[in-house]
Tab-separated table of C-alpha atoms in Angstrom:
chain	number	residue	atom	x	y	z
A	195	MET	CA	-8.833	223.853	147.115
A	196	THR	CA	-9.851	222.929	143.782
A	197	THR	CA	-8.997	225.196	140.673
A	198	PRO	CA	-11.758	226.829	138.678
A	199	ILE	CA	-11.863	225.726	135.033
A	200	LYS	CA	-12.619	228.229	132.291
A	201	ALA	CA	-14.914	226.949	129.330
A	202	HIS	CA	-12.418	227.799	126.564
A	203	GLN	CA	-9.623	225.520	128.498
A	204	ARG	CA	-11.567	222.359	128.264
A	205	GLY	CA	-10.446	221.708	124.544
A	206	ILE	CA	-6.739	222.056	125.159
A	207	LYS	CA	-4.470	219.164	124.935
A	208	THR	CA	-2.583	217.915	128.034
A	209	THR	CA	1.049	218.663	127.265
A	210	ARG	CA	4.103	216.350	127.694
A	211	ASN	CA	5.379	218.615	130.449
A	212	GLN	CA	1.961	217.485	132.288
A	213	PHE	CA	2.130	213.881	131.687
A	214	GLU	CA	5.941	214.102	132.890
A	215	ALA	CA	4.910	215.594	136.437
A	216	TYR	CA	2.079	212.999	136.831
A	217	LEU	CA	4.828	210.174	136.205
A	218	ASN	CA	7.318	211.912	138.468
A	219	GLU	CA	4.703	211.890	141.402
A	220	LEU	CA	4.105	208.390	140.653
A	221	ARG	CA	7.763	207.749	140.726
A	222	VAL	CA	8.783	209.276	143.907
A	223	ASN	CA	5.404	209.080	145.990
A	224	LYS	CA	4.728	205.205	146.504
A	225	PRO	CA	1.425	205.630	148.590
A	226	PHE	CA	0.310	207.635	145.822
A	227	ARG	CA	1.340	205.395	143.191
A	228	GLU	CA	-0.540	202.311	145.102
A	229	ASN	CA	-3.402	204.363	146.434
A	230	LYS	CA	-2.265	203.024	149.890
A	231	PHE	CA	-2.308	205.957	152.371
A	232	GLU	CA	-1.384	204.865	156.055
A	233	GLY	CA	-1.474	206.771	159.328
A	234	SER	CA	-4.259	208.772	161.107
A	235	ASP	CA	-4.387	211.403	158.411
A	236	PRO	CA	-7.488	210.577	156.191
A	237	ASP	CA	-7.281	213.682	154.210
A	238	ILE	CA	-3.901	212.907	153.199
A	239	LEU	CA	-4.771	211.573	149.573
A	240	ARG	CA	-6.915	214.271	149.168
A	241	ARG	CA	-4.153	216.937	149.769
A	242	THR	CA	-1.708	215.016	147.578
A	243	TRP	CA	-4.260	215.337	144.457
A	244	ASP	CA	-5.030	219.133	144.993
A	245	GLN	CA	-1.121	219.934	145.256
A	246	LEU	CA	-0.678	217.866	142.132
A	247	ALA	CA	-3.370	219.722	140.209
A	248	ALA	CA	-2.120	222.871	141.170
A	249	LYS	CA	1.438	222.164	140.091
A	250	LEU	CA	-0.105	220.424	136.642
A	251	ASN	CA	-2.048	223.623	136.165
A	252	ALA	CA	1.091	225.897	136.590
A	253	LEU	CA	2.618	224.019	133.614
A	254	GLY	CA	1.370	225.951	130.800
A	255	GLY	CA	-1.242	223.287	129.577
A	256	PRO	CA	-5.083	223.143	130.322
A	257	CYS	CA	-6.427	223.682	133.600
A	258	LYS	CA	-8.422	220.975	135.522
A	259	ASP	CA	-9.706	220.587	138.795
A	260	VAL	CA	-8.908	217.325	140.835
A	261	SER	CA	-11.521	215.177	139.336
A	262	GLY	CA	-10.582	216.426	136.007
A	263	TRP	CA	-7.010	215.256	136.188
A	264	LYS	CA	-8.169	212.007	137.846
A	265	ARG	CA	-10.116	211.192	134.849
A	266	VAL	CA	-7.163	212.103	132.307
A	267	PHE	CA	-4.650	209.956	134.139
A	268	THR	CA	-7.344	206.907	134.513
A	269	ASP	CA	-8.207	207.340	130.818
A	270	TRP	CA	-4.641	207.396	129.926
A	271	LYS	CA	-3.595	204.302	132.022
A	272	SER	CA	-6.632	202.181	130.217
A	273	GLN	CA	-5.407	203.312	126.664
A	274	ALA	CA	-1.847	202.412	127.396
A	275	ARG	CA	-2.716	198.910	128.747
A	276	GLY	CA	-5.056	198.499	125.841
A	277	LYS	CA	-2.458	199.434	123.454
A	278	ALA	CA	0.223	196.972	125.117
A	279	ARG	CA	-2.622	194.079	125.221
A	280	LYS	CA	-2.959	194.464	121.193
A	281	LEU	CA	1.014	194.404	120.843
A	282	LYS	CA	1.156	191.297	122.932
A	283	LEU	CA	-1.435	189.735	121.063
A	284	VAL	CA	0.059	190.516	117.577
A	285	GLN	CA	3.314	189.506	118.790
A	286	ALA	CA	1.716	185.956	119.432
A	287	GLN	CA	0.119	185.626	116.062
A	288	THR	CA	1.980	184.045	112.815
A	289	GLY	CA	1.428	185.106	109.072
A	290	ASN	CA	-0.397	187.898	107.935
A	291	VAL	CA	-1.728	189.909	110.490
A	292	GLY	CA	-2.316	193.301	108.332
A	293	VAL	CA	-1.433	196.791	109.944
A	294	PRO	CA	0.467	196.523	113.006
A	295	PRO	CA	-1.128	198.499	116.073
A	296	LYS	CA	1.187	201.651	116.549
A	297	PRO	CA	3.829	200.972	119.348
A	298	LEU	CA	3.695	202.447	122.787
A	299	THR	CA	5.324	205.981	123.179
A	300	ASP	CA	8.042	206.541	125.932
A	301	LEU	CA	5.935	208.078	128.192
A	302	GLU	CA	3.110	205.070	127.990
A	303	GLU	CA	6.130	202.712	128.478
A	304	GLN	CA	6.942	204.792	131.739
A	305	LEU	CA	3.404	204.750	132.986
A	306	LEU	CA	3.036	201.096	132.448
A	307	ASP	CA	6.365	200.522	134.321
A	308	LEU	CA	5.167	202.352	137.216
A	309	THR	CA	1.537	201.286	137.404
A	310	GLY	CA	1.348	197.760	135.755
A	311	ARG	CA	0.254	196.589	132.630
A	312	GLU	CA	-2.750	194.342	133.638
A	313	LEU	CA	-6.078	195.321	132.342
A	314	ASN	CA	-8.661	196.523	135.034
A	315	LYS	CA	-12.493	195.902	134.432
A	316	ASP	CA	-13.008	199.425	132.961
A	317	ASP	CA	-10.156	199.470	130.628
A	318	ASP	CA	-12.178	198.103	127.654
A	319	ASP	CA	-14.419	201.085	127.831
A	320	ILE	CA	-11.157	203.401	126.780
A	321	GLY	CA	-10.549	203.603	123.165
A	322	GLU	CA	-7.164	204.624	121.543
A	323	GLY	CA	-9.027	207.726	120.375
A	324	ASP	CA	-10.552	208.853	123.413
A	325	ILE	CA	-6.871	210.674	124.695
A	326	VAL	CA	-5.555	213.307	122.831
A	327	MET	CA	-1.908	214.053	123.573
A	328	GLU	CA	0.371	216.849	122.330
A	329	TYR	CA	3.329	215.007	122.593
A	330	ASN	CA	1.736	212.581	119.993
A	331	ASP	CA	0.981	215.127	117.234
A	332	VAL	CA	4.692	214.948	115.962
A	333	GLU	CA	4.587	211.286	115.904
A	334	ALA	CA	1.467	210.904	114.137
A	335	SER	CA	2.490	213.454	111.409
A	336	GLN	CA	5.855	211.658	110.677
A	337	ALA	CA	3.551	208.055	110.340
A	338	SER	CA	1.268	209.858	108.272
A	339	THR	CA	4.125	211.014	105.988
A	340	SER	CA	5.859	207.496	105.908
A	341	GLN	CA	2.294	205.912	104.780
A	342	LYS	CA	1.724	208.143	101.756
A	343	LYS	CA	1.573	205.946	98.718
A	344	ILE	CA	3.906	206.688	95.963
A	345	ARG	CA	2.191	206.952	92.788
A	346	PRO	CA	3.440	205.212	89.625
A	347	PRO	CA	4.277	207.504	86.770
A	348	LYS	CA	1.654	207.520	84.018
A	349	ARG	CA	2.257	205.477	81.020
A	350	LYS	CA	2.424	207.561	77.625
A	351	THR	CA	0.296	206.533	74.744
A	352	SER	CA	1.601	208.388	71.793
A	353	LEU	CA	3.922	206.672	69.462
A	354	LEU	CA	7.120	208.119	70.867
A	355	GLY	CA	5.648	207.357	74.185
A	356	CYS	CA	5.166	203.752	73.355
A	357	LEU	CA	8.687	203.189	72.267
A	358	GLU	CA	9.889	205.221	75.598
A	359	ASN	CA	8.064	202.549	77.557
A	360	LEU	CA	9.265	199.971	75.963
A	361	ALA	CA	12.973	201.194	76.523
A	362	ASN	CA	12.442	202.187	80.180
A	363	GLN	CA	11.013	198.696	81.199
A	364	SER	CA	13.605	196.776	83.215
A	365	SER	CA	12.006	193.499	82.494
A	366	ILE	CA	9.363	192.071	80.359
A	367	ASP	CA	7.212	189.209	82.118
A	368	ASP	CA	4.304	189.377	79.900
A	369	ASN	CA	5.567	188.767	76.352
A	370	ASN	CA	1.894	189.257	75.008
A	371	LYS	CA	2.005	192.739	76.550
A	372	MET	CA	5.298	193.530	74.443
A	373	VAL	CA	3.683	192.095	71.223
A	374	GLU	CA	0.734	194.349	72.023
A	375	GLU	CA	2.871	197.328	72.248
A	376	LEU	CA	4.551	196.500	69.075
A	377	ASN	CA	1.478	195.980	67.072
A	378	LYS	CA	0.206	199.284	68.281
A	379	ILE	CA	3.335	200.835	66.817
A	380	ALA	CA	3.255	199.197	63.535
A	381	ASN	CA	-0.564	200.136	63.050
A	382	GLU	CA	0.311	203.672	63.733
A	383	LEU	CA	3.147	203.916	61.373
A	384	LYS	CA	1.097	202.275	58.644
A	385	GLN	CA	-1.793	204.668	59.152
A	386	LYS	CA	0.721	207.688	59.047
A	387	ARG	CA	2.174	206.282	55.667
A	388	LYS	CA	-1.174	205.688	54.149
A	389	ILE	CA	-2.204	209.493	54.914
A	390	GLN	CA	1.243	210.563	53.401
A	391	SER	CA	0.414	208.467	50.347
A	392	LYS	CA	-2.910	210.066	49.825
A	393	GLN	CA	-1.470	213.411	50.009
A	394	LEU	CA	0.778	212.717	47.357
A	395	GLN	CA	-1.893	211.522	45.067
A	396	ILE	CA	-3.823	214.847	45.616
A	397	GLU	CA	-0.667	216.768	44.932
A	398	LEU	CA	-0.153	214.814	41.736
A	399	LEU	CA	-3.706	215.517	40.672
A	400	LYS	CA	-3.279	219.147	40.982
A	401	LEU	CA	-0.309	219.256	39.013
A	402	LYS	CA	-1.906	217.175	36.420
A	403	LEU	CA	-4.510	219.650	36.124
A	404	LYS	CA	-2.287	222.590	36.277
A	405	TYR	CA	0.007	221.326	33.542
A	406	PRO	CA	-1.856	218.998	31.328
A	407	THR	CA	0.984	218.708	28.999
A	408	HIS	CA	3.668	217.583	31.481
A	409	ASP	CA	4.285	213.973	32.324
A	410	PHE	CA	4.501	213.418	36.217
A	411	ILE	CA	6.052	210.112	37.572
A	412	PHE	CA	4.608	208.893	40.899
A	413	ASP	CA	6.522	206.316	42.658
A	414	SER	CA	4.049	204.439	44.735
A	415	SER	CA	6.575	202.078	46.475
A	416	GLU	CA	7.952	205.085	48.792
A	417	SER	CA	4.385	205.612	50.141
A	418	GLU	CA	3.295	201.936	50.510
């Protein structure tokens, strides 16, 4: 007897408990694992799948009929074998191979130990993104967090900031860049002194206009 499937359940992710129940059936039921049922009862395979589907549907995840569960586990095996093949190819390569593929999960390792790691003719049609498994959500979140780039602190461009940048450098490999920073500081100081000198000259002119009978001495050496 098949289980009716409600439309809203089709998007629910298969849970870890459901994958573990399937693995346990493979582990304890050798004829089911090898798909070789001997004897006079031709319906034993159908009844085994009916019983497994009922068990899976009672575990709190999505509810599927027998054909739906067959598709889930067929795709899962194909995906796991594809990942195992990619990992094997990467391990055989030398030098820079780019970003390594994701390792197999513990459930995928158990699945391949039970069903074999050799690819079937239809396995290449299943991509790694075709199966969404609930137990992978935490792993994906941890991987995403570990891969976040740490942004370097912004360099300060003010006069004080230039000095801080030089002081905070643990080593300076580019002497030209250090000279460039020092020249920038010197130019800013020079411009500041020129402005102060002009301001002093203006103030002196104001005093002379206000007190024409007085003599004012302006020491230009301090403003140069």
